[in-house]
PDB file of C-alpha atoms in Angstrom:
ATOM      1  CA  MET P 733    -167.493-204.505-109.047  1.00 47.00           C
ATOM      2  CA  SER P 734    -164.742-204.988-106.524  1.00 46.00           C
ATOM      3  CA  GLY P 735    -162.277-202.195-105.854  1.00 39.00           C
ATOM      4  CA  ARG P 736    -159.574-204.065-107.734  1.00 41.00           C
ATOM      5  CA  ALA P 737    -161.823-204.605-110.789  1.00 39.00           C
ATOM      6  CA  THR P 738    -162.855-200.939-110.734  1.00 34.00           C
ATOM      7  CA  LEU P 739    -159.221-199.855-110.647  1.00 31.00           C
ATOM      8  CA  LEU P 740    -158.354-202.189-113.516  1.00 34.00           C
ATOM      9  CA  ALA P 741    -161.308-200.958-115.594  1.00 37.00           C
ATOM     10  CA  THR P 742    -160.322-197.340-114.910  1.00 31.00           C
ATOM     11  CA  LEU P 743    -156.704-197.949-115.939  1.00 31.00           C
ATOM     12  CA  ILE P 744    -157.803-199.641-119.161  1.00 35.00           C
ATOM     13  CA  ALA P 745    -160.231-196.808-119.940  1.00 34.00           C
ATOM     14  CA  VAL P 746    -157.586-194.155-119.294  1.00 31.00           C
ATOM     15  CA  ALA P 747    -155.123-195.960-121.572  1.00 37.00           C
ATOM     16  CA  PHE P 748    -157.552-195.590-124.485  1.00 38.00           C
ATOM     17  CA  LEU P 749    -158.623-191.999-123.860  1.00 34.00           C
ATOM     18  CA  PRO P 750    -157.262-189.316-126.163  1.00 37.00           C
ATOM     19  CA  SER P 751    -154.369-187.952-124.197  1.00 36.00           C
ATOM     20  CA  ALA P 752    -152.310-184.833-124.100  1.00 36.00           C
ATOM     21  CA  PRO P 753    -149.610-184.766-126.748  1.00 39.00           C
ATOM     22  CA  LEU P 754    -146.670-187.003-126.003  1.00 39.00           C
ATOM     23  CA  HIS P 755    -143.287-185.336-126.212  1.00 44.00           C
ATOM     24  CA  ALA P 756    -140.188-187.111-127.449  1.00 41.00           C
ATOM     25  CA  ALA P 757    -137.581-184.848-125.851  1.00 48.00           C
ATOM     26  CA  ASP P 758    -135.363-187.637-124.571  1.00 54.00           C
ATOM     27  CA  ARG P 759    -136.122-190.306-127.153  1.00 73.00           C
ATOM     28  CA  ARG P 760    -133.667-191.558-129.756  1.00 82.00           C
ATOM     29  CA  LEU P 761    -133.864-194.398-132.244  1.00 88.00           C
ATOM     30  CA  ASP P 762    -130.791-195.966-133.807  1.00 89.00           C
ATOM     31  CA  GLU P 763    -132.791-197.974-136.337  1.00 91.00           C
ATOM     32  CA  ILE P 764    -136.103-197.478-138.084  1.00 90.00           C
ATOM     33  CA  THR P 765    -138.941-199.903-137.513  1.00 92.00           C
ATOM     34  CA  ASP P 766    -139.651-202.120-140.518  1.00 96.00           C
ATOM     35  CA  ALA P 767    -142.656-200.418-142.132  1.00 96.00           C
ATOM     36  CA  CYS P 768    -144.064-203.738-143.361  1.00 96.00           C
ATOM     37  CA  SER P 769    -144.158-205.016-139.789  1.00 96.00           C
ATOM     38  CA  LEU P 770    -146.629-202.197-139.014  1.00 96.00           C
ATOM     39  CA  LEU P 771    -148.544-201.958-142.295  1.00 97.00           C
ATOM     40  CA  THR P 772    -149.442-205.610-142.663  1.00 97.00           C
ATOM     41  CA  GLU P 773    -151.359-207.264-145.474  1.00 97.00           C
ATOM     42  CA  PRO P 774    -154.467-207.860-143.280  1.00 97.00           C
ATOM     43  CA  LEU P 775    -154.493-204.170-142.278  1.00 97.00           C
ATOM     44  CA  ALA P 776    -154.134-203.133-145.929  1.00 97.00           C
ATOM     45  CA  VAL P 777    -157.046-205.428-146.890  1.00 97.00           C
ATOM     46  CA  GLU P 778    -159.143-203.843-144.136  1.00 96.00           C
ATOM     47  CA  LEU P 779    -158.329-200.284-145.232  1.00 96.00           C
ATOM     48  CA  LEU P 780    -158.695-200.899-148.974  1.00 96.00           C
ATOM     49  CA  GLY P 781    -161.671-203.248-148.754  1.00 95.00           C
ATOM     50  CA  GLN P 782    -160.294-205.746-151.250  1.00 96.00           C
ATOM     51  CA  PRO P 783    -157.425-208.211-151.778  1.00 97.00           C
ATOM     52  CA  VAL P 784    -154.078-206.442-152.041  1.00 98.00           C
ATOM     53  CA  LYS P 785    -150.583-206.925-153.363  1.00 97.00           C
ATOM     54  CA  PRO P 786    -147.373-205.437-151.974  1.00 97.00           C
ATOM     55  CA  LEU P 787    -145.594-202.923-154.192  1.00 97.00           C
ATOM     56  CA  ALA P 788    -142.183-203.809-155.600  1.00 96.00           C
ATOM     57  CA  SER P 789    -140.746-200.629-154.039  1.00 95.00           C
ATOM     58  CA  ASN P 790    -141.162-201.969-150.483  1.00 97.00           C
ATOM     59  CA  GLU P 791    -137.795-201.921-148.746  1.00 96.00           C
ATOM     60  CA  HIS P 792    -136.207-201.677-145.338  1.00 96.00           C
ATOM     61  CA  ILE P 793    -132.819-200.112-144.679  1.00 94.00           C
ATOM     62  CA  PRO P 794    -132.733-199.914-140.861  1.00 89.00           C
ATOM     63  CA  THR P 795    -130.351-196.962-140.544  1.00 87.00           C
ATOM     64  CA  PHE P 796    -131.919-194.855-143.305  1.00 90.00           C
ATOM     65  CA  HIS P 797    -135.541-195.566-144.244  1.00 94.00           C
ATOM     66  CA  SER P 798    -138.289-198.125-144.502  1.00 96.00           C
ATOM     67  CA  GLN P 799    -141.308-198.074-146.778  1.00 97.00           C
ATOM     68  CA  CYS P 800    -144.253-200.362-147.291  1.00 98.00           C
ATOM     69  CA  ALA P 801    -147.210-200.040-149.657  1.00 98.00           C
ATOM     70  CA  PHE P 802    -150.078-202.139-150.902  1.00 98.00           C
ATOM     71  CA  SER P 803    -152.422-201.602-153.838  1.00 97.00           C
ATOM     72  CA  GLY P 804    -155.828-203.128-154.440  1.00 96.00           C
ATOM     73  CA  LEU P 805    -156.147-206.058-156.826  1.00 95.00           C
ATOM     74  CA  GLU P 806    -159.829-205.741-157.794  1.00 93.00           C
ATOM     75  CA  ARG P 807    -160.298-202.017-158.402  1.00 89.00           C
ATOM     76  CA  GLY P 808    -157.782-199.409-159.500  1.00 88.00           C
ATOM     77  CA  GLY P 809    -156.947-196.248-157.566  1.00 92.00           C
ATOM     78  CA  TYR P 810    -156.655-197.905-154.146  1.00 96.00           C
ATOM     79  CA  MET P 811    -153.391-197.734-152.231  1.00 97.00           C
ATOM     80  CA  ILE P 812    -152.074-197.454-148.697  1.00 98.00           C
ATOM     81  CA  SER P 813    -148.446-196.720-147.843  1.00 97.00           C
ATOM     82  CA  VAL P 814    -146.191-195.766-144.977  1.00 98.00           C
ATOM     83  CA  ALA P 815    -142.606-194.565-145.121  1.00 97.00           C
ATOM     84  CA  PHE P 816    -140.305-193.853-142.202  1.00 96.00           C
ATOM     85  CA  LYS P 817    -137.110-191.956-142.836  1.00 95.00           C
ATOM     86  CA  PHE P 818    -134.281-190.400-140.889  1.00 95.00           C
ATOM     87  CA  MET P 819    -134.126-186.877-142.327  1.00 93.00           C
ATOM     88  CA  VAL P 820    -131.663-184.061-141.614  1.00 94.00           C
ATOM     89  CA  LYS P 821    -132.775-182.692-138.254  1.00 94.00           C
ATOM     90  CA  ALA P 822    -132.134-179.088-139.278  1.00 93.00           C
ATOM     91  CA  MET P 823    -135.057-179.385-141.747  1.00 93.00           C
ATOM     92  CA  PHE P 824    -137.562-180.566-139.123  1.00 93.00           C
ATOM     93  CA  ASP P 825    -136.374-179.100-135.819  1.00 92.00           C
ATOM     94  CA  ALA P 826    -139.528-177.487-134.432  1.00 89.00           C
ATOM     95  CA  ASP P 827    -137.526-175.790-131.666  1.00 89.00           C
ATOM     96  CA  ALA P 828    -135.040-174.141-134.042  1.00 92.00           C
ATOM     97  CA  LEU P 829    -137.218-173.287-137.066  1.00 92.00           C
ATOM     98  CA  SER P 830    -139.925-170.695-137.441  1.00 92.00           C
ATOM     99  CA  PRO P 831    -143.395-172.220-137.886  1.00 90.00           C
ATOM    100  CA  GLU P 832    -143.429-170.909-141.459  1.00 92.00           C
ATOM    101  CA  GLN P 833    -140.118-172.603-142.293  1.00 92.00           C
ATOM    102  CA  LEU P 834    -141.248-175.893-140.759  1.00 91.00           C
ATOM    103  CA  ASP P 835    -144.480-175.653-142.788  1.00 89.00           C
ATOM    104  CA  PHE P 836    -142.494-175.040-145.974  1.00 91.00           C
ATOM    105  CA  ASN P 837    -140.118-177.942-145.284  1.00 89.00           C
ATOM    106  CA  ALA P 838    -143.022-180.319-144.585  1.00 90.00           C
ATOM    107  CA  GLY P 839    -144.684-179.316-147.852  1.00 86.00           C
ATOM    108  CA  PHE P 840    -141.421-179.648-149.746  1.00 84.00           C
ATOM    109  CA  ALA P 841    -140.878-183.147-148.326  1.00 87.00           C
ATOM    110  CA  SER P 842    -144.417-184.036-149.440  1.00 84.00           C
ATOM    111  CA  GLY P 843    -143.995-183.184-153.096  1.00 80.00           C
ATOM    112  CA  SER P 844    -144.311-179.397-152.746  1.00 76.00           C
ATOM    113  CA  LEU P 845    -147.928-179.629-151.592  1.00 78.00           C
ATOM    114  CA  THR P 846    -149.570-177.030-149.376  1.00 78.00           C
ATOM    115  CA  HIS P 847    -150.970-178.559-146.210  1.00 83.00           C
ATOM    116  CA  ASP P 848    -154.695-178.498-145.485  1.00 82.00           C
ATOM    117  CA  GLU P 849    -154.256-178.986-141.757  1.00 89.00           C
ATOM    118  CA  LYS P 850    -151.449-178.741-139.247  1.00 90.00           C
ATOM    119  CA  LEU P 851    -151.916-180.479-135.921  1.00 89.00           C
ATOM    120  CA  PRO P 852    -149.577-179.990-132.938  1.00 86.00           C
ATOM    121  CA  TYR P 853    -149.585-183.720-132.225  1.00 85.00           C
ATOM    122  CA  PRO P 854    -148.609-186.483-132.307  1.00 89.00           C
ATOM    123  CA  GLY P 855    -144.940-185.626-132.101  1.00 88.00           C
ATOM    124  CA  GLU P 856    -143.900-182.091-132.968  1.00 90.00           C
ATOM    125  CA  ALA P 857    -146.441-181.652-135.768  1.00 91.00           C
ATOM    126  CA  ALA P 858    -148.655-183.613-138.123  1.00 94.00           C
ATOM    127  CA  TYR P 859    -149.358-182.161-141.557  1.00 93.00           C
ATOM    128  CA  VAL P 860    -152.386-183.301-143.546  1.00 94.00           C
ATOM    129  CA  PHE P 861    -152.484-182.920-147.326  1.00 90.00           C
ATOM    130  CA  GLU P 862    -155.256-183.650-149.792  1.00 91.00           C
ATOM    131  CA  ASP P 863    -154.706-184.016-153.504  1.00 86.00           C
ATOM    132  CA  GLY P 864    -157.942-185.241-155.063  1.00 83.00           C
ATOM    133  CA  GLU P 865    -158.408-188.881-154.115  1.00 84.00           C
ATOM    134  CA  HIS P 866    -155.047-188.947-152.323  1.00 92.00           C
ATOM    135  CA  THR P 867    -154.660-188.117-148.639  1.00 95.00           C
ATOM    136  CA  TYR P 868    -151.227-187.717-147.068  1.00 95.00           C
ATOM    137  CA  VAL P 869    -150.001-187.205-143.517  1.00 95.00           C
ATOM    138  CA  LEU P 870    -146.449-186.137-142.736  1.00 93.00           C
ATOM    139  CA  LEU P 871    -145.519-186.686-139.093  1.00 95.00           C
ATOM    140  CA  VAL P 872    -142.604-184.741-137.632  1.00 94.00           C
ATOM    141  CA  THR P 873    -141.912-187.000-134.660  1.00 93.00           C
ATOM    142  CA  GLY P 874    -139.253-185.024-132.801  1.00 92.00           C
ATOM    143  CA  ILE P 875    -137.470-188.342-132.232  1.00 93.00           C
ATOM    144  CA  ASP P 876    -133.774-188.169-132.983  1.00 93.00           C
ATOM    145  CA  GLY P 877    -131.973-190.719-135.114  1.00 92.00           C
ATOM    146  CA  PRO P 878    -128.322-191.473-135.823  1.00 91.00           C
ATOM    147  CA  GLU P 879    -125.974-189.093-137.586  1.00 89.00           C
ATOM    148  CA  ASP P 880    -126.172-189.397-141.348  1.00 87.00           C
ATOM    149  CA  GLY P 881    -123.252-190.141-143.657  1.00 86.00           C
ATOM    150  CA  ALA P 882    -122.203-186.481-143.654  1.00 91.00           C
ATOM    151  CA  GLY P 883    -122.203-186.300-139.856  1.00 91.00           C
ATOM    152  CA  GLU P 884    -125.488-184.361-139.679  1.00 91.00           C
ATOM    153  CA  ARG P 885    -127.964-185.016-136.892  1.00 93.00           C
ATOM    154  CA  SER P 886    -131.162-186.727-138.041  1.00 94.00           C
ATOM    155  CA  THR P 887    -134.759-186.998-136.925  1.00 93.00           C
ATOM    156  CA  LEU P 888    -137.456-189.539-137.691  1.00 95.00           C
ATOM    157  CA  VAL P 889    -140.141-188.380-140.139  1.00 95.00           C
ATOM    158  CA  ALA P 890    -143.097-190.571-141.070  1.00 96.00           C
ATOM    159  CA  HIS P 891    -145.118-190.216-144.269  1.00 96.00           C
ATOM    160  CA  TYR P 892    -148.495-191.838-144.850  1.00 97.00           C
ATOM    161  CA  ARG P 893    -150.600-192.046-148.012  1.00 96.00           C
ATOM    162  CA  TYR P 894    -154.112-193.389-148.474  1.00 97.00           C
ATOM    163  CA  ASP P 895    -155.936-193.539-151.817  1.00 96.00           C
ATOM    164  CA  HIS P 896    -159.519-194.761-151.693  1.00 95.00           C
ATOM    165  CA  PRO P 897    -161.885-193.249-154.300  1.00 93.00           C
ATOM    166  CA  GLN P 898    -165.007-194.246-152.364  1.00 93.00           C
ATOM    167  CA  ARG P 899    -164.016-192.673-149.045  1.00 94.00           C
ATOM    168  CA  PRO P 900    -164.014-188.936-148.383  1.00 94.00           C
ATOM    169  CA  HIS P 901    -160.817-187.148-147.457  1.00 94.00           C
ATOM    170  CA  ALA P 902    -161.872-186.757-143.801  1.00 95.00           C
ATOM    171  CA  GLN P 903    -162.294-190.507-143.399  1.00 96.00           C
ATOM    172  CA  ARG P 904    -158.944-191.222-145.078  1.00 96.00           C
ATOM    173  CA  ARG P 905    -157.290-188.594-142.866  1.00 96.00           C
ATOM    174  CA  ASP P 906    -158.779-190.141-139.729  1.00 96.00           C
ATOM    175  CA  GLU P 907    -157.473-193.602-140.664  1.00 96.00           C
ATOM    176  CA  LEU P 908    -153.992-192.194-141.340  1.00 96.00           C
ATOM    177  CA  MET P 909    -153.992-190.286-138.052  1.00 96.00           C
ATOM    178  CA  LYS P 910    -154.851-193.517-136.205  1.00 96.00           C
ATOM    179  CA  LEU P 911    -151.807-195.129-137.801  1.00 96.00           C
ATOM    180  CA  ALA P 912    -149.628-192.102-136.978  1.00 96.00           C
ATOM    181  CA  TRP P 913    -150.693-192.174-133.324  1.00 95.00           C
ATOM    182  CA  ARG P 914    -150.160-195.941-133.104  1.00 95.00           C
ATOM    183  CA  HIS P 915    -146.671-195.681-134.581  1.00 95.00           C
ATOM    184  CA  TYR P 916    -145.718-192.644-132.499  1.00 95.00           C
ATOM    185  CA  ARG P 917    -146.725-194.403-129.303  1.00 93.00           C
ATOM    186  CA  LEU P 918    -144.668-197.415-130.368  1.00 92.00           C
ATOM    187  CA  TRP P 919    -141.575-195.275-130.972  1.00 91.00           C
ATOM    188  CA  ARG P 920    -142.072-193.064-127.941  1.00 86.00           C
ATOM    189  CA  LEU P 921    -143.378-195.541-125.407  1.00 81.00           C
ATOM    190  CA  GLY P 922    -142.389-198.881-126.869  1.00 77.00           C
ATOM    191  CA  ARG P 923    -146.017-200.064-127.031  1.00 65.00           C
TER     192      ARG P 923
END
């Protein structure tokens, strides 16, 4: 290979290597990405392994939240969903809260579940929950949003859910973490 081709191959390889956690210290979003632009029907079909239908609860309110979900059409108990929401920053400020308080708030925001795993990345923290055939990931991005209606500072929180009775929790978790990383890189790096 020529020197130029070697450099190009190296840059491409480095771009796909697991990297050190990205930090969102100077990042702010004024509007939330449309969840259905990221969780597309073809992706849902791939993850659920069957034809899908969008849920009636799908909605996008750019300055507040966006959610998108699909359920399987052939077999019951299959669902994939993502929800992005600007939440009160004081509830998810990893710099201001004790780790125990952040853990509690993440569990509270996930239906009062106790997390099975807490990862320091992507973002400020990623919480993984398992509830039988349901796997959830709550991503505390550390990316600021606009002030809410009461004048409170906000931060972007992402919630993922994957129900697939034939896949083990670890496999569902890994698929959700891939989505979380992809979305975090989009918000943080614009790609």
